[in-house]
DNA sequence: CGGCTACGG
């Protein structure tokens, strides 16, 4: 049994400030009032904090073309503002769009507002997300993912169907929201120039740091709404912790011993493995505690967890039993759990970084930002006052960066640049981003697109090629789109469509660690030395052969739900292929064609075996290794292309495909000839 | 030789 030699852990903490989410000193704040869920909808609507501000809000929003709205979740801004606008006749000539970063949010908000308007979903109020369009010609209030509005913009850059665009959760700064900022700003300006119906843009944020938003949208006024956040007592460690996992463990049991059992604990950690390991340790220790302590249920939470297990975080623990949730940052925004009294914040997160020199994204454990720390703390105060234990010192907190670096500055921009060009933006290199990505990142993305043949340079300008235009019509990363467009040349478009679809969803494979041997045995019959892509293809073919039989899926550790999504994606991609008059053919057993095609589409992600048995990425010459999840993990292929690099303990290549050196040279003779010392095998 | 933040089209 693991055991803790340290002194009582609470002694290691010192109290920090009491944290209120919203600054009470700001002028124009509204006072919160308790909601009552048993009251009728009309009354509930009037009890929302925002209701008191309705006349002033409407007065302002009627006149303004741009506004920034700050309001805590619970202020009612997302459900009420669109209704207020509609009821007041603002933007009646068109549709009011409300964008969300996540599908579930778009869907559930639309449901809620339809209920409040007492109408059937899809009539006056509707939603649009990928694979689901619940709108009609009557729809005036349209909830949608920001990615969906972006795709619509490709066909209609001026967004002429819309009179108002509400960009919600803007503080999250997803890539899609950030691109949309520029798209709506451009549309707004162009519509004015062309004397079209004006476009009103409302930016909504849950955090106070909105100067950037306001500045970017023509110094638009900022309106504040009070939410229903309760005070949270913050604690910091007295000393810096070298081992945050140990510190988390100690803190969990400290709280467990002292707090009433009905008080649930939410611990923020970085990843699946770490979470599962700590869960085991906690369960072990809990078993051996004195009876005075009471039992504990430990619930892991991360995106890769099967949905049925994810739901366990919402079940309340049996009476007298404490619930401890060990979660990734999924619980920061995507999953909201009630009853959390204590948050333990390790201060760490696994997140993407981008190296513009190599054009490669890297996933690494790193410190969170202050904004993230507040977001995490806030999860303890949703129904009542709470506590947040930060496993770092106050000084360490002070040294955190204030804001999370927007995703647009942390990712490969190839897809974004392609999309902007498809939107007809004239000078993408100097696009008006709210937070500009580095010039290197932009240049790297454009070079990437040039290599793929999606863009070319004409008179100093970067322009879209015919191929690039086709590529942009796929909801895919450019290299996947390119691979699909190449596939008829290798008579394997059916196979490539399947593979790209398989790679577009979260993994279709279950890997329960406890049943490792069984998993390996079941999977063996699909594995091939050709690599992970063909292995996935084999699994998909087998899946189709049994018509998606559930029992077969269970026996083979295949996630039937995600397989269903694969079929949806494939259907969507096939539709686009048909529109582009692409020949859909199968190569049958000739899977070498598929690998050839992948080599041509993915040559930028190639690696070469070195004499010492290690691998070097061909474009950057950085050392890389085969990820243990790959079917090629125990092999030593001379050349591979891979889907992505994952920098954890080492720089791992994930999803590998065996290729010939000749194919790579064929795909990009100049590129490899100029930059690399590819030795023919 | 050994392991997979979170979203989205």
Short mmCIF file of C-alpha atoms (C1' of nucleotides) in Angstrom, two decimals, chain A residues 103 145 151 272 303 350 363 476 648, chain B:
data_model
loop_
_atom_site.label_atom_id
_atom_site.label_comp_id
_atom_site.label_asym_id
_atom_site.label_seq_id
_atom_site.Cartn_x
_atom_site.Cartn_y
_atom_site.Cartn_z
CA UNK A 103 -21.83 20.77 -30.84
CA UNK A 145 -21.03 25.57 -34.19
CA UNK A 151 -17.96 26.50 -43.79
CA UNK A 272 -5.42 9.49 -19.35
CA UNK A 303 -12.43 12.34 -23.61
CA UNK A 350 -1.35 18.83 -21.79
CA UNK A 363 1.71 17.92 -27.58
CA UNK A 476 -10.42 18.01 -43.73
CA UNK A 648 5.40 13.38 -24.73
"C1'" DC B 1 12.65 0.15 -27.39
"C1'" DG B 2 6.82 1.27 -24.12
"C1'" DG B 3 1.80 4.98 -24.33
"C1'" DC B 4 -2.74 8.38 -26.29
"C1'" DT B 5 -5.17 17.45 -23.61
"C1'" DA B 6 -9.64 19.35 -25.57
"C1'" DC B 7 -12.66 20.87 -29.52
"C1'" DG B 8 -14.48 21.09 -34.74
"C1'" DG B 9 -15.87 20.65 -40.33
#
